[in-house]
Structures are given as C-alpha cells and as structure tokens.
Coordinates of C-alpha atoms and ligand atoms in Angstrom, one line a residue:
Chain X
X1 CA -38.5 -4.8 -36.6
X2 CA -35.9 -1.8 -34.9
X3 CA -34.2 -1.1 -31.5
X4 CA -34.5 2.3 -30.7
X5 CA -32.0 3.4 -27.6
X6 CA -32.4 6.7 -26.3
X7 CA -29.6 7.3 -23.9
X8 CA -27.7 11.3 -22.7
X9 CA -23.9 10.0 -21.5
X10 CA -24.8 12.8 -18.6
X11 CA -27.7 12.1 -16.3
X12 CA -30.8 14.6 -15.9
X13 CA -31.0 15.2 -19.4
X14 CA -34.5 14.6 -19.1
X15 CA -34.0 11.0 -20.9
X16 CA -36.5 9.2 -19.3
X17 CA -39.0 11.8 -19.2
X18 CA -38.6 12.1 -23.2
X19 CA -39.2 8.0 -23.4
X20 CA -42.1 8.3 -22.2
X21 CA -43.4 10.5 -24.8
X22 CA -42.4 8.1 -27.3
X23 CA -43.9 5.3 -25.4
X24 CA -47.3 7.3 -25.9
X25 CA -46.4 7.8 -29.7
X26 CA -45.4 5.2 -31.5
X27 CA -46.7 2.2 -32.1
X28 CA -46.8 -1.3 -32.2
X29 CA -43.6 -1.7 -29.4
X30 CA -42.0 -3.0 -26.6
X31 CA -40.2 -0.4 -23.6
X32 CA -37.8 -1.2 -21.7
X33 CA -35.7 0.5 -19.4
X34 CA -31.7 -0.1 -19.3
X35 CA -31.5 2.4 -16.4
X36 CA -31.2 -0.1 -13.9
X37 CA -29.4 1.8 -11.0
X38 CA -32.6 4.1 -10.6
X39 CA -35.1 3.1 -12.9
X40 CA -37.7 5.2 -13.6
X41 CA -39.8 5.1 -16.4
X42 CA -42.6 2.9 -15.0
X43 CA -43.7 5.9 -12.6
X44 CA -44.8 7.2 -15.9
X45 CA -45.8 4.2 -17.5
X46 CA -49.1 3.6 -15.2
X47 CA -47.4 0.0 -15.2
X48 CA -48.3 -3.0 -13.8
X49 CA -46.5 -6.1 -13.2
X50 CA -47.3 -9.3 -14.5
X51 CA -44.0 -10.8 -13.5
X52 CA -41.5 -10.9 -11.3
X53 CA -37.6 -13.1 -11.6
X54 CA -34.8 -13.3 -10.3
X55 CA -31.5 -12.5 -11.4
X56 CA -28.0 -14.5 -10.6
X57 CA -25.8 -11.7 -11.5
X58 CA -22.5 -14.3 -10.6
X59 CA -21.3 -15.5 -7.4
X60 CA -19.9 -14.8 -4.2
X61 CA -17.1 -16.4 -1.6
X62 CA -18.0 -16.2 2.3
X63 CA -16.1 -18.0 4.4
X64 CA -17.1 -20.8 7.1
X65 CA -15.4 -19.6 10.2
X66 CA -16.5 -23.0 11.8
X67 CA -14.0 -24.5 10.1
X68 CA -10.8 -21.8 9.4
X69 CA -8.3 -21.6 10.7
X70 CA -7.1 -18.0 10.6
X71 CA -3.7 -19.4 8.6
X72 CA -4.6 -16.1 6.2
X73 CA -3.7 -17.1 3.3
X74 CA -6.7 -15.9 1.1
X75 CA -5.5 -12.8 2.2
X76 CA -3.2 -12.4 -0.2
X77 CA -4.7 -14.6 -2.3
X78 CA -8.1 -11.4 -2.4
X79 CA -6.9 -8.6 -4.9
X80 CA -10.2 -6.7 -4.2
X81 CA -9.3 -6.3 -0.5
X82 CA -12.2 -8.6 -0.1
X83 CA -11.2 -10.3 2.6
X84 CA -11.0 -8.4 6.2
X85 CA -8.8 -9.8 9.0
X86 CA -10.1 -9.1 13.0
X87 CA -7.6 -9.6 15.4
X88 CA -8.2 -10.5 18.8
X89 CA -7.3 -7.8 20.1
X90 CA -10.8 -6.8 18.1
X91 CA -14.3 -8.7 17.9
X92 CA -14.8 -9.3 21.4
X93 CA -11.9 -11.0 21.8
X94 CA -11.9 -13.7 18.5
X95 CA -9.1 -13.1 15.7
X96 CA -11.9 -13.4 12.8
X97 CA -11.1 -13.7 8.4
X98 CA -14.5 -12.5 6.8
X99 CA -15.2 -11.0 3.4
X100 CA -17.4 -7.7 2.6
X101 CA -19.7 -8.9 0.4
X102 CA -19.8 -5.6 -1.4
X103 CA -16.5 -5.7 -2.4
X104 CA -16.2 -9.6 -3.3
X105 CA -16.0 -9.9 -7.2
X106 CA -16.3 -13.3 -7.6
X107 CA -13.7 -14.8 -8.7
X108 CA -13.0 -18.0 -6.3
X109 CA -9.7 -17.4 -6.4
X110 CA -9.5 -17.5 -2.6
X111 CA -11.7 -20.5 -2.8
X112 CA -9.5 -22.3 -4.3
X113 CA -6.4 -21.4 -2.1
X114 CA -7.8 -22.5 1.0
X115 CA -6.6 -25.3 2.6
X116 CA -9.4 -26.2 5.0
X117 CA -11.7 -25.5 2.5
X118 CA -13.6 -23.6 4.2
X119 CA -15.1 -20.4 1.6
X120 CA -18.5 -21.5 0.8
X121 CA -19.1 -20.1 -3.3
X122 CA -23.0 -19.6 -3.8
X123 CA -24.8 -18.0 -6.9
X124 CA -25.9 -14.1 -5.4
X125 CA -29.7 -12.7 -6.4
X126 CA -28.8 -9.7 -7.4
X127 CA -31.3 -8.2 -8.3
X128 CA -35.4 -9.0 -10.1
X129 CA -36.6 -7.9 -13.1
X130 CA -40.2 -7.8 -13.8
X131 CA -42.4 -7.6 -17.5
X132 CA -45.2 -5.3 -17.3
X133 CA -47.9 -4.6 -18.6
X134 CA -49.0 -1.1 -19.9
X135 CA -51.6 0.8 -21.8
X136 CA -48.9 1.6 -24.0
X137 CA -47.7 -1.6 -24.3
X138 CA -45.4 -4.4 -22.8
X139 CA -43.2 -3.1 -20.5
X140 CA -39.3 -5.2 -19.0
X141 CA -37.7 -3.1 -16.6
X142 CA -36.1 -4.5 -13.5
X143 CA -34.3 -3.2 -10.4
X144 CA -30.6 -4.1 -9.7
X145 CA -30.0 -4.3 -5.8
X146 CA -28.4 -2.3 -3.8
X147 CA -24.5 -2.2 -4.0
X148 CA -24.5 -4.8 -6.8
X149 CA -22.1 -5.0 -9.7
X150 CA -23.0 -6.6 -12.5
X151 CA -25.6 -4.2 -14.2
X152 CA -24.0 -5.3 -17.8
X153 CA -25.1 -8.4 -16.9
X154 CA -28.5 -7.8 -16.2
X155 CA -29.1 -5.5 -19.0
X156 CA -28.4 -8.4 -21.7
X157 CA -31.4 -10.2 -19.7
X158 CA -33.6 -7.4 -20.2
X159 CA -32.5 -7.0 -24.2
X160 CA -33.0 -10.3 -24.5
X161 CA -36.6 -10.8 -22.7
X162 CA -37.3 -7.4 -25.0
X163 CA -36.4 -9.4 -28.3
X164 CA -38.3 -12.7 -27.7
X165 CA -41.3 -10.3 -26.6
X166 CA -41.1 -8.8 -29.9
X167 CA -41.0 -11.7 -31.8
X168 CA -43.7 -13.3 -30.0
X169 CA -45.8 -10.0 -30.7
X170 CA -44.9 -8.8 -33.5
X171 CA -44.1 -5.9 -32.7
X172 CA -42.3 -3.5 -34.5
X173 CA -40.0 -1.2 -32.6
X174 CA -38.0 -1.9 -29.2
X175 CA -37.8 1.5 -27.3
X176 CA -34.9 1.8 -24.8
X177 CA -34.4 4.0 -22.1
X178 CA -30.6 3.4 -21.4
X179 CA -28.8 4.7 -18.4
X180 CA -26.2 7.6 -18.1
X181 CA -22.4 7.0 -18.3
X182 CA -20.0 5.1 -20.7
X183 CA -19.2 2.1 -19.3
X184 CA -20.6 -1.7 -18.4
X185 CA -24.4 -0.9 -18.6
X186 CA -24.0 1.2 -21.5
X187 CA -22.5 -0.3 -23.8
X188 CA -24.5 -3.9 -23.0
X189 CA -27.2 -1.2 -24.0
X190 CA -26.2 0.1 -27.3
X191 CA -24.3 -3.1 -28.8
X192 CA -26.4 -4.5 -32.1
X193 CA -29.5 -2.1 -31.9
X194 CA -30.2 0.0 -34.6
X195 CA -30.3 3.3 -33.4
X196 CA -29.3 5.4 -31.1
X197 CA -31.2 8.7 -29.7
X198 CA -28.0 11.0 -27.7
X199 CA -30.3 13.0 -25.4
X200 CA -28.1 16.0 -24.5
X201 CA -29.0 20.5 -23.6
X202 CA -27.3 23.0 -24.5
X203 CA -24.2 23.1 -21.0
X204 CA -20.6 22.2 -21.4
X205 CA -20.8 19.2 -18.7
X206 CA -23.5 18.1 -21.3
X207 CA -21.5 18.8 -24.4
X208 CA -18.6 17.3 -23.2
X209 CA -20.1 14.1 -21.9
X210 CA -22.1 14.0 -25.5
X211 CA -18.6 14.1 -26.9
X212 CA -17.6 11.5 -25.0
X213 CA -21.3 9.2 -25.7
X214 CA -20.7 10.0 -29.6
X215 CA -17.1 8.1 -29.8
X216 CA -18.3 5.1 -27.8
X217 CA -21.6 4.9 -31.1
X218 CA -18.9 5.7 -33.4
X219 CA -16.3 3.5 -31.6
X220 CA -19.5 0.8 -31.9
X221 CA -20.3 1.8 -36.0
X222 CA -24.8 2.7 -34.8
X223 CA -26.2 4.7 -36.4
X224 CA -26.7 8.0 -33.9
X225 CA -29.1 11.3 -34.0
X226 CA -29.0 14.0 -31.6
X227 CA -32.2 15.6 -29.1
X228 CA -31.2 18.8 -27.8
X229 CA -33.3 19.9 -24.7
X230 CA -34.2 22.8 -23.2
X231 CA -32.0 24.6 -26.2
X232 CA -33.2 27.9 -24.8
X233 CA -30.9 27.5 -21.8
X234 CA -28.1 28.7 -23.8
X235 CA -28.7 29.3 -27.2
X236 CA -25.1 29.8 -28.4
X237 CA -24.1 26.4 -26.7
X238 CA -27.1 25.3 -29.0
X239 CA -26.0 26.2 -32.1
X240 CA -22.6 24.9 -30.9
X241 CA -24.3 21.5 -30.5
X242 CA -25.8 21.8 -34.1
X243 CA -22.2 23.0 -35.3
X244 CA -20.6 19.7 -33.9
X245 CA -23.7 17.9 -34.8
X246 CA -23.0 18.6 -38.5
X247 CA -19.6 18.0 -39.1
X248 CA -20.1 14.7 -37.8
X249 CA -22.5 14.1 -40.0
X250 CA -25.6 13.6 -37.4
X251 CA -28.7 14.4 -37.4
X252 CA -30.6 16.4 -34.7
X253 CA -34.0 15.0 -34.5
X254 CA -35.9 17.8 -32.1
X255 CA -34.8 20.9 -30.1
X256 CA -37.1 21.0 -27.1
X257 CA -37.4 23.8 -25.2
X258 CA -37.1 24.5 -21.1
X259 CA -40.7 23.9 -20.1
X260 CA -42.1 23.7 -17.3
X261 CA -44.8 20.6 -18.5
X262 CA -41.9 18.2 -18.5
X263 CA -42.0 18.4 -14.3
X264 CA -46.0 18.9 -14.3
X265 CA -45.9 15.9 -16.1
X266 CA -43.9 13.6 -14.3
X267 CA -46.2 14.9 -10.9
X268 CA -49.2 13.5 -12.5
X269 CA -47.4 10.6 -13.5
X270 CA -48.3 11.3 -16.8
X271 CA -46.2 11.4 -20.6
X272 CA -45.8 15.4 -21.6
X273 CA -47.3 14.7 -24.7
X274 CA -50.5 13.3 -22.6
X275 CA -50.3 16.2 -20.1
X276 CA -52.0 18.7 -22.6
X277 CA -50.1 21.0 -24.9
X278 CA -48.1 22.9 -24.4
X279 CA -44.3 23.8 -26.4
X280 CA -42.2 20.8 -25.1
X281 CA -45.1 18.2 -26.3
X282 CA -45.5 20.3 -30.0
X283 CA -41.1 19.9 -29.5
X284 CA -41.2 16.3 -28.9
X285 CA -44.1 15.8 -31.8
X286 CA -41.5 16.3 -34.1
X287 CA -39.3 15.2 -32.9
X288 CA -40.5 11.8 -33.1
X289 CA -41.4 12.3 -36.7
X290 CA -38.3 12.7 -37.6
X291 CA -36.7 9.6 -35.6
X292 CA -39.4 7.6 -37.1
X293 CA -38.3 8.2 -40.4
X294 CA -34.6 7.7 -39.3
X295 CA -35.3 4.3 -38.5
X296 CA -37.2 3.3 -41.2
Chain I
X1 CA -12.4 15.0 6.6
X2 CA -13.8 12.8 4.0
X3 CA -17.2 13.9 2.6
X4 CA -18.3 12.4 -0.7
X5 CA -21.6 14.1 -2.5
X6 CA -23.8 11.4 -4.0
X7 CA -27.2 10.5 -5.4
X8 CA -29.1 8.3 -6.7
X9 CA -30.2 10.1 -10.0
X10 CA -27.9 12.0 -12.3
X11 CA -28.4 15.4 -13.3
X12 CA -29.5 16.4 -9.8
X13 CA -26.3 18.9 -9.4
X14 CA -23.9 16.4 -7.9
X15 CA -21.2 18.5 -9.3
X16 CA -22.3 21.8 -8.7
X17 CA -22.5 21.2 -5.4
X18 CA -19.1 19.6 -4.5
X19 CA -17.3 22.1 -6.9
X20 CA -19.0 25.1 -5.1
X21 CA -19.2 24.0 -1.7
X22 CA -14.8 23.5 -2.2
X23 CA -14.3 26.5 -3.9
X24 CA -16.0 27.6 -0.4
X25 CA -14.2 25.4 2.0
X26 CA -10.7 26.9 0.2
X27 CA -11.9 30.6 0.6
X28 CA -12.0 30.1 4.0
X29 CA -8.5 29.4 4.1
X30 CA -8.4 25.3 4.8
X31 CA -6.7 23.2 2.2
X32 CA -9.3 21.6 0.0
X33 CA -9.0 18.7 -2.1
X34 CA -11.7 17.4 -4.7
X35 CA -11.4 14.1 -6.3
X36 CA -14.0 13.6 -9.6
X37 CA -14.8 9.9 -9.4
X38 CA -17.7 9.8 -12.0
X39 CA -14.8 8.9 -14.6
X40 CA -17.4 8.0 -16.8
X41 CA -18.5 11.4 -17.7
X42 CA -16.4 13.4 -15.5
X43 CA -17.6 17.5 -15.0
X44 CA -15.7 19.0 -12.1
X45 CA -13.2 20.4 -15.1
X46 CA -15.3 21.9 -16.5
X47 CA -16.5 24.8 -13.7
X48 CA -13.2 24.6 -11.6
X49 CA -10.6 25.0 -15.1
X50 CA -7.9 23.3 -12.8
X51 CA -4.1 23.6 -14.5
X52 CA -3.0 19.8 -14.9
X53 CA 0.5 19.6 -13.7
X54 CA 0.4 15.5 -13.9
X55 CA -1.5 12.8 -15.2
X56 CA -0.4 9.4 -15.1
X57 CA -2.1 6.0 -16.4
X58 CA -4.5 4.6 -14.5
X59 CA -4.1 0.6 -15.3
X60 CA -5.3 -3.1 -15.1
X61 CA -3.4 -6.1 -14.4
X62 CA -3.9 -9.0 -17.8
X63 CA -2.6 -11.8 -18.4
X64 CA -0.3 -12.6 -21.2
X65 CA 0.1 -15.9 -22.3
X66 CA 3.8 -16.9 -22.8
X67 CA 2.4 -19.6 -26.2
X68 CA 6.2 -21.4 -26.1
X69 CA 5.4 -22.8 -22.5
X70 CA 1.4 -23.1 -22.9
X71 CA 1.0 -26.5 -22.8
X72 CA -2.7 -25.7 -24.5
X73 CA -4.2 -27.5 -21.1
X74 CA -7.0 -25.5 -20.7
X75 CA -6.9 -24.9 -17.1
X76 CA -6.8 -21.1 -16.9
X77 CA -10.1 -21.2 -19.1
X78 CA -11.6 -23.0 -16.6
X79 CA -10.9 -21.1 -13.3
X80 CA -11.7 -18.0 -15.5
X81 CA -15.3 -17.4 -13.5
X82 CA -15.6 -14.3 -16.1
X83 CA -14.7 -16.2 -19.7
X84 CA -12.2 -14.1 -19.8
X85 CA -9.7 -16.5 -21.6
X86 CA -10.0 -19.3 -23.8
X87 CA -7.9 -21.7 -25.3
X88 CA -9.0 -21.6 -29.3
X89 CA -7.4 -24.0 -31.6
X90 CA -3.6 -23.5 -31.0
X91 CA -3.5 -20.6 -28.9
X92 CA -5.1 -19.0 -25.8
X93 CA -7.0 -15.9 -26.6
X94 CA -8.1 -13.1 -23.8
X95 CA -10.8 -10.8 -24.3
X96 CA -9.0 -8.2 -22.1
X97 CA -12.4 -5.6 -22.0
X98 CA -14.0 -8.3 -19.3
X99 CA -11.1 -9.4 -17.8
X100 CA -11.5 -8.8 -14.0
X101 CA -7.6 -9.3 -13.1
X102 CA -8.4 -11.6 -9.9
X103 CA -5.1 -12.9 -11.1
X104 CA -6.9 -16.7 -11.1
X105 CA -5.7 -18.2 -14.2
X106 CA -2.2 -17.5 -13.8
X107 CA -2.4 -18.7 -10.2
X108 CA -3.3 -21.9 -12.1
X109 CA -1.3 -22.4 -15.2
X110 CA 1.1 -25.1 -14.2
X111 CA 3.4 -24.3 -16.6
X112 CA 3.8 -20.8 -15.5
X113 CA 3.0 -19.2 -19.1
X114 CA 1.1 -16.9 -17.7
X115 CA 2.4 -13.7 -16.4
X116 CA 0.1 -10.1 -15.6
X117 CA 0.9 -7.1 -18.1
X118 CA -0.6 -3.5 -17.0
X119 CA -3.2 -2.3 -19.6
X120 CA -4.2 1.2 -19.1
X121 CA -7.5 2.1 -19.1
X122 CA -8.1 5.5 -18.0
X123 CA -6.3 8.1 -16.3
X124 CA -5.6 10.5 -13.6
X125 CA -5.0 14.1 -13.3
X126 CA -3.7 16.5 -10.6
X127 CA -3.4 19.9 -11.0
X128 CA -5.2 22.5 -9.0
X129 CA -7.8 25.3 -9.5
X130 CA -9.9 28.2 -7.8
X131 CA -7.8 27.3 -4.4
X132 CA -8.8 23.8 -4.7
X133 CA -6.6 20.8 -5.3
X134 CA -8.1 18.9 -8.1
X135 CA -7.9 14.9 -9.2
X136 CA -9.9 13.2 -12.4
X137 CA -10.4 9.7 -12.9
X138 CA -11.1 9.7 -16.4
X139 CA -11.9 6.4 -18.3
X140 CA -10.8 5.5 -21.6
X141 CA -14.2 5.1 -23.8
X142 CA -14.7 1.9 -24.9
X143 CA -13.8 0.5 -22.0
X144 CA -16.3 -1.3 -19.8
X145 CA -15.3 -1.7 -16.4
X146 CA -15.0 1.8 -14.2
X147 CA -13.9 1.0 -10.6
X148 CA -10.3 0.4 -11.2
X149 CA -9.7 3.7 -11.9
X150 CA -12.2 5.0 -8.7
X151 CA -9.9 2.4 -6.4
X152 CA -6.9 4.6 -7.7
X153 CA -8.0 8.1 -6.6
X154 CA -9.2 6.4 -3.3
X155 CA -6.2 4.7 -2.7
X156 CA -3.9 8.8 -3.6
X157 CA -2.3 10.1 -0.9
X158 CA -3.4 13.5 -0.2
X159 CA -2.9 14.8 2.9
X160 CA -5.7 17.7 2.9
X161 CA -7.4 18.9 5.4
X162 CA -10.6 18.2 3.9
X163 CA -11.9 15.9 1.3
X164 CA -14.3 16.6 -1.3
X165 CA -15.7 13.3 -3.3
X166 CA -17.6 14.1 -6.3
X167 CA -19.4 10.2 -7.1
X168 CA -21.0 8.8 -10.4
X169 CA -24.8 8.9 -10.3
X170 CA -26.8 5.3 -9.1
X171 CA -26.1 3.0 -6.7
X172 CA -24.3 0.1 -8.2
X173 CA -20.4 -0.7 -7.9
X174 CA -18.9 2.1 -8.8
X175 CA -21.1 4.4 -6.4
X176 CA -19.9 2.0 -3.4
X177 CA -16.1 2.7 -4.3
X178 CA -16.1 6.0 -4.5
X179 CA -18.5 6.9 -1.0
X180 CA -16.7 3.8 0.8
X181 CA -14.3 5.0 3.5
X182 CA -16.5 8.2 4.4
X183 CA -16.6 9.9 7.2
X184 CA -20.4 12.0 5.7
X185 CA -21.5 11.6 2.5
X186 CA -24.3 13.9 0.7
X187 CA -27.1 13.1 -1.0
X188 CA -28.3 15.5 -3.7
X189 CA -32.1 15.1 -5.5
X190 CA -35.0 17.2 -6.2
X191 CA -38.3 17.0 -5.6
X192 CA -40.0 15.3 -8.6
X193 CA -41.2 11.9 -8.6
X194 CA -38.0 10.6 -9.9
X195 CA -35.8 12.4 -8.2
X196 CA -37.7 11.2 -5.3
X197 CA -37.5 7.4 -6.3
X198 CA -33.6 7.7 -7.0
X199 CA -33.3 9.1 -3.7
X200 CA -35.1 6.0 -1.5
X201 CA -32.6 4.0 -3.2
X202 CA -29.1 5.7 -2.4
X203 CA -30.5 5.9 1.4
X204 CA -31.5 2.2 1.4
X205 CA -27.5 2.0 -0.6
X206 CA -25.9 4.4 1.9
X207 CA -27.8 3.1 4.3
X208 CA -26.6 -0.9 3.1
X209 CA -22.9 -0.1 3.7
X210 CA -23.4 2.3 7.2
X211 CA -21.5 5.8 6.5
X212 CA -23.6 8.9 8.0
X213 CA -25.4 10.9 5.4
X214 CA -28.3 14.0 4.6
X215 CA -30.1 15.6 1.9
X216 CA -30.1 18.5 -0.3
X217 CA -32.6 19.2 -2.8
X218 CA -31.8 20.8 -5.5
X219 CA -34.2 23.0 -7.6
X220 CA -36.2 23.0 -4.0
X221 CA -39.1 24.8 -5.9
X222 CA -40.1 23.1 -8.9
X223 CA -41.5 19.8 -7.7
X224 CA -44.1 18.6 -4.7
X225 CA -44.0 18.3 -0.9
X226 CA -43.0 14.0 -1.4
X227 CA -39.0 14.7 -1.0
X228 CA -39.7 16.5 1.9
X229 CA -42.0 14.3 3.4
X230 CA -40.2 10.7 2.8
X231 CA -37.0 13.0 4.7
X232 CA -39.4 13.7 7.5
X233 CA -40.2 9.9 7.7
X234 CA -36.7 8.8 7.8
X235 CA -35.6 10.8 9.8
X236 CA -33.3 12.2 7.6
X237 CA -31.2 16.0 7.8
X238 CA -32.0 18.3 4.9
X239 CA -28.9 19.8 4.7
X240 CA -29.6 23.0 2.5
X241 CA -32.4 23.4 -0.1
X242 CA -31.5 25.1 -3.2
X243 CA -34.1 27.2 -5.4
X244 CA -34.2 27.4 -8.8
X245 CA -32.8 30.1 -10.6
X246 CA -32.8 30.3 -14.2
X247 CA -29.5 32.6 -14.4
X248 CA -28.0 30.2 -11.7
X249 CA -28.5 27.4 -14.4
X250 CA -27.5 29.4 -17.6
X251 CA -24.3 29.9 -15.2
X252 CA -24.5 26.3 -14.7
X253 CA -24.6 25.8 -18.6
X254 CA -21.3 28.5 -19.2
X255 CA -19.3 26.0 -16.6
X256 CA -19.7 29.0 -14.2
X257 CA -20.0 28.9 -10.3
X258 CA -23.0 29.5 -8.1
X259 CA -21.2 31.8 -6.6
X260 CA -20.2 33.7 -9.1
X261 CA -23.9 34.8 -10.3
X262 CA -25.6 35.1 -6.7
X263 CA -22.7 35.7 -3.9
X264 CA -24.5 34.1 -1.2
X265 CA -24.1 31.2 -2.1
X266 CA -20.5 31.2 -0.9
X267 CA -21.6 31.7 2.4
X268 CA -24.5 29.2 2.5
X269 CA -22.4 26.3 1.0
X270 CA -19.2 27.4 3.5
X271 CA -22.6 26.8 5.7
X272 CA -23.1 24.1 4.6
X273 CA -19.6 22.3 5.0
X274 CA -20.0 23.8 8.5
X275 CA -22.6 21.7 10.1
X276 CA -21.3 18.3 8.8
X277 CA -18.8 18.9 9.8
X278 CA -20.2 19.0 13.2
X279 CA -22.2 16.2 13.0
X280 CA -19.9 14.1 11.9
X281 CA -17.1 15.5 14.7
X282 CA -20.1 15.0 17.2
Ligands
SF4_1 S1 -7.3 -19.8 3.7 FE1 -8.8 -21.1 4.5 S2 -8.5 -20.9 6.4 FE2 -6.6 -20.2 6.0 S3 -7.8 -17.6 6.9 FE3 -8.7 -17.9 4.5 S4 -10.5 -19.0 5.1 FE4 -9.4 -19.0 6.8
SF4_2 S1 -13.9 -14.8 -4.6 FE1 -12.2 -13.2 -5.0 S2 -12.8 -11.4 -5.1 FE2 -13.8 -12.7 -3.7 S3 -13.2 -12.9 -1.6 FE3 -12.5 -14.6 -2.9 S4 -10.6 -13.3 -3.9 FE4 -11.8 -12.2 -2.7
SF4_3 S1 -3.3 -23.1 -18.0 FE1 -0.9 -22.2 -18.9 S2 -1.0 -24.3 -20.0 FE2 -3.2 -24.0 -20.0 S3 -4.1 -23.6 -21.3 FE3 -3.8 -22.0 -19.8 S4 -1.4 -21.0 -20.3 FE4 -1.8 -22.8 -21.3
SF4_4 S1 -7.3 -12.5 -14.4 FE1 -9.0 -13.5 -13.7 S2 -10.2 -12.0 -15.5 FE2 -8.9 -12.4 -16.3 S3 -8.2 -13.9 -17.7 FE3 -7.2 -14.1 -15.8 S4 -8.7 -15.4 -13.9 FE4 -10.4 -14.1 -16.1

C-alpha cells in the first residue's frame, strides 16, 4: 500500500482539481483531504457523510470571575498576550481579567500560577472530522473550527484513520490532498508518505514556493515528482521548471494545459476527466500513467 | 489605517491585490508600508522587487537544561502541555520544533536548571520597492510553527499612514495572527465552487473576531453567479470585481504589476483604497 500526497506550496495551482481526477482514475483507494483549513475535495466527489467525530485539538484556559481577585499575576506569566485586563474605567465600571480564546495556546502556565485557582483548564473541541462514502471509495475529511490552532494534529488524525481503513479494506492506495504552505499541517501531511507529487505552475510565485517545498521534501527524504499545471501560460518558465527538475533529478510527470474545462468541471461538481473530453483531461490521464509507474 | 488582505483559498490573488493596491497608494504620494505575513510562502517581493536594507532573525525562546544543576526530577516534562521536553535516561531532551516557548518548564523547575535561549526560526527583511516600504517574514524550511514570525512582523513599529498586510491563506491561527488588530479585511475570492466554499469559511472567521470586511472577486467571469448571490444575501460589500485577462495572467507569471499591462488598474486600486478608507472613517 502506498501513500501518495499531492501538495503545491502555493495555493490555487489546481491541486484539488487534480486530486479529484486522480480519485476517478485510480483504483482501490481511500482519499484524504488534509487541507483542513479550506477543505474542498468533497465538493467534486459527490460524498455522503457516514460518520462525524469531534476533534479535540488541545486545551484552553478561562478565568472564573467569581473566584478571581484581580491580582493580575496571571497576566505577567502568559507569553502569548492572551490574558486581557479591563480596569474599572472600562467595561462599565467593573474591573476584570479575561482570556482571549483565540490567543490562548493552552500551555497551563497561568493555571498553575493563579493563587486563587480561579482559572479553569478544559479540553477544546476545535473541529470535526468525517468519514464519507463516495462513488470512488471512502473519503476521510475534516473541518477545522474557525480561528483554531493544531491543524497538524488534525491532519495526523485523518491520516491514521485512512491507514486503518486501508488495512481493513485491503486498499492499495491512500490519496492525500495536502494543504498549502510548508509549515505544520504540510509537515504532518507528508512525513512518512511514499511519494510527494508537487503541483506547480509557470509563474515566479509558484516556482519560488515550489523550491521551498522541494527543500522540505528533500529534508524529509521523500521521493518527489513534479506536475506543471497551466504550462502554456508561460512556456519559458515551464522549461525553467523542467530544467530545475532535471538538476534535482526529479521526474516531471505531467504538463497540463491551461483549460477552461477545469473550471467547467468544478461547476458541474465533477472531476476534469469525467466531464467530457478536453485537453486538460487528456493531459491528466497521461500524468496519472507516469505517477502510477513511479509509485508502484 | 491598517488593511489586511486575506482569503480562505490560496491562489485567489491576495498578493496581486495587496501589492497593486500598495503601489497605487504610493503613487498618490502617500506613505505606505506593505507587510508580507505569508511567512511560509512569501511572494510579495517578486512583485515589489524591494531593495533590502536590513535583515534580522526571528527567534523564539526554547529551554536549555543545565545538567549540572538538574536532578532529573521530571517536573518540567510533567508541566509541558506539548510533550516538548522529556527526561530520557540521564539527560533531559528538548524537542525545539514542537516547543511553544511558553516558559512552563523553566517556571516549575525546582533547581532553576532551565534557562531560555533564543532559537532562530526565520528572518525578517526590510527595504523598499516601487515607492512602498517593504517588510517580509520568512519561516525557515523545516520549521513547523509559523505564528511567532508573524507576531514579530505585526509588532514592528512603522509610522506609515497606510499599512497593507498580506495574510497567509486559510482560516486558522497563522491568519488570525496576521489580521488581528487591523481596521479592515479584504477577502479575495473567485466565483467557483471551491472559491465560494472557502469564502464562507473566511467570512465566518472575520465575523468571529469582529473585523469590518468586504469582498474582492477576482477572475470574476470564470465561474457562476453564486458568489455574488452569497454576498448579496449576507450583505457583504463587493468592493471590486476583476475579470480574467490572459495578458494579466501572463504578466503575473513574470512577476509584473497589473497596471503594467492595463494602466486602468492603478486608478481602480486607488479607488478601492479610497472606498475602504471612507468605510473605516465613517
Ligand atoms: S492570577 Fe488568578 S486571581 Fe489573579 S488575576 Fe489572574 S485569574 Fe484572577
Ligand atoms: S493557558 Fe497559557 S496561553 Fe492560555 S492564557 Fe494561560 S498562560 Fe496564556
Ligand atoms: S524540572 Fe529541572 S531539575 Fe527537574 S528534570 Fe526538569 S530540568 Fe531537571
Ligand atoms: S517552553 Fe513550554 S512548550 Fe517548550 S518545552 Fe518548556 S513547557 Fe514545553
């Protein structure tokens, strides 16, 4: 069984559309949407949620006003400026301390140092994750609560579930739609996978982001291949990407032409390869043949 | 005036709008600063081509254990909510990449064996380009926790009249760090099912933290009318719509400004700024 993860560094390079097509082309697999901040894959997979599970991301502190004596000790301990103070001239004449839940990292330092034990410390539900059925196989996806931290932890939960499912159902492939960037959720999405497919496009921005991402996959030593989307928007930069790939000894699995069929498919809530014949659909089929060989 | 440019979905044109607006404001003779808070993948420099004048490290504090003082009591690891410090055999191991720099371990250590030492996780560059003051934060490759770099950027003392903050994509903590304390948030989207789904999340985010906001629809003619419908239903201001133009996309790919290929955009971005300034001051 292989874990194939599709990432892009820069957002909006067509990663999710591509994963949707790979879901239609590949066999015997489970899909995972690790872009938990902005999960879109389910929109083109015609999913039906079978199970919804709460995600406990961590803990958070809150001050019990009845017990608090306004001593102000906690304020000095919090390194995240999460503890706020309103003097008696604000808040309608009532002095008080309170905790900004978006800023609180759940470190418990204030909790330990409050002389009145006036700070509660509880687990926080910071999102939920779902197990869906789709015509293409099972889909594990999630929704991180707004303004929440710990997306990396949620990604790990999703990957673990997908692995479990793949074992139970004897699936051959775990197809992962990864998040943008190079930080915590990306690291959680790629570590330990079998193959990383980097989707880029011929723009200075996307190339810059790709280079940082390639440094990351090299850092973790994961086999990596490249896909150039919208390759005809700037043929010169496309050949620069190929040149770069050659230097790094990385395969370029596909070149997908800029094609309005990609947006049309999305509007029809379908993957590109299932929405009639188009240049992009043909390019994606060719790409999948290359990737299939690379991961088998 | 602090304006943040954000979007749930990546690649909708955040940086394009942020840099073009900054330049349009500068060309009107205003003092404007652009801050690239997309520290995982900063792109603003590609368009503004700044001359970098200073650069400094972005650091976080991580514990360092003096083993001569340490009695291996384990209090530090019991206090750490993030499993970033552990007593292993005859030593205490710190895992810097998952440490949140909360100071909890040094606070509880009965032997005062822990001191906090700075660790570099990225850097901040400052310069200017196209008449715009430029700041950029950049997370080192391999680092997981980006908000401290953003925090360092947002704490900068800049006395510019206008601050343009280019936020990272998404709706989680790095974005909150970037947009909090601003006067107005521009949400950039495109009229596709993915764009709309992510716009809804982004609107939820700015409403949750209570910041005034409006929408810019980029590539406004590629999808369907559902995004506009949504904006009308939710009473969201559509600040600007930008139709798809292949020559603009090509110019973007080369790192050029929109006004370089279509001079009308300079005026349109200045008007965008003016309309926001009016909303904020009223
Ligand atoms: S330390 Fe405790 S009692 Fe003092 S202000 Fe904070 S919550 Fe209130
Ligand atoms: S738990 Fe930590 S981050 Fe949260 S308020 Fe207390 S000291 Fe601050
Ligand atoms: S709390 Fe201090 S003395 Fe105890 S194990 Fe940690 S560093 Fe050593
Ligand atoms: S500073 Fe906080 S997160 Fe880091 S090791 Fe110490 S207790 Fe853990």
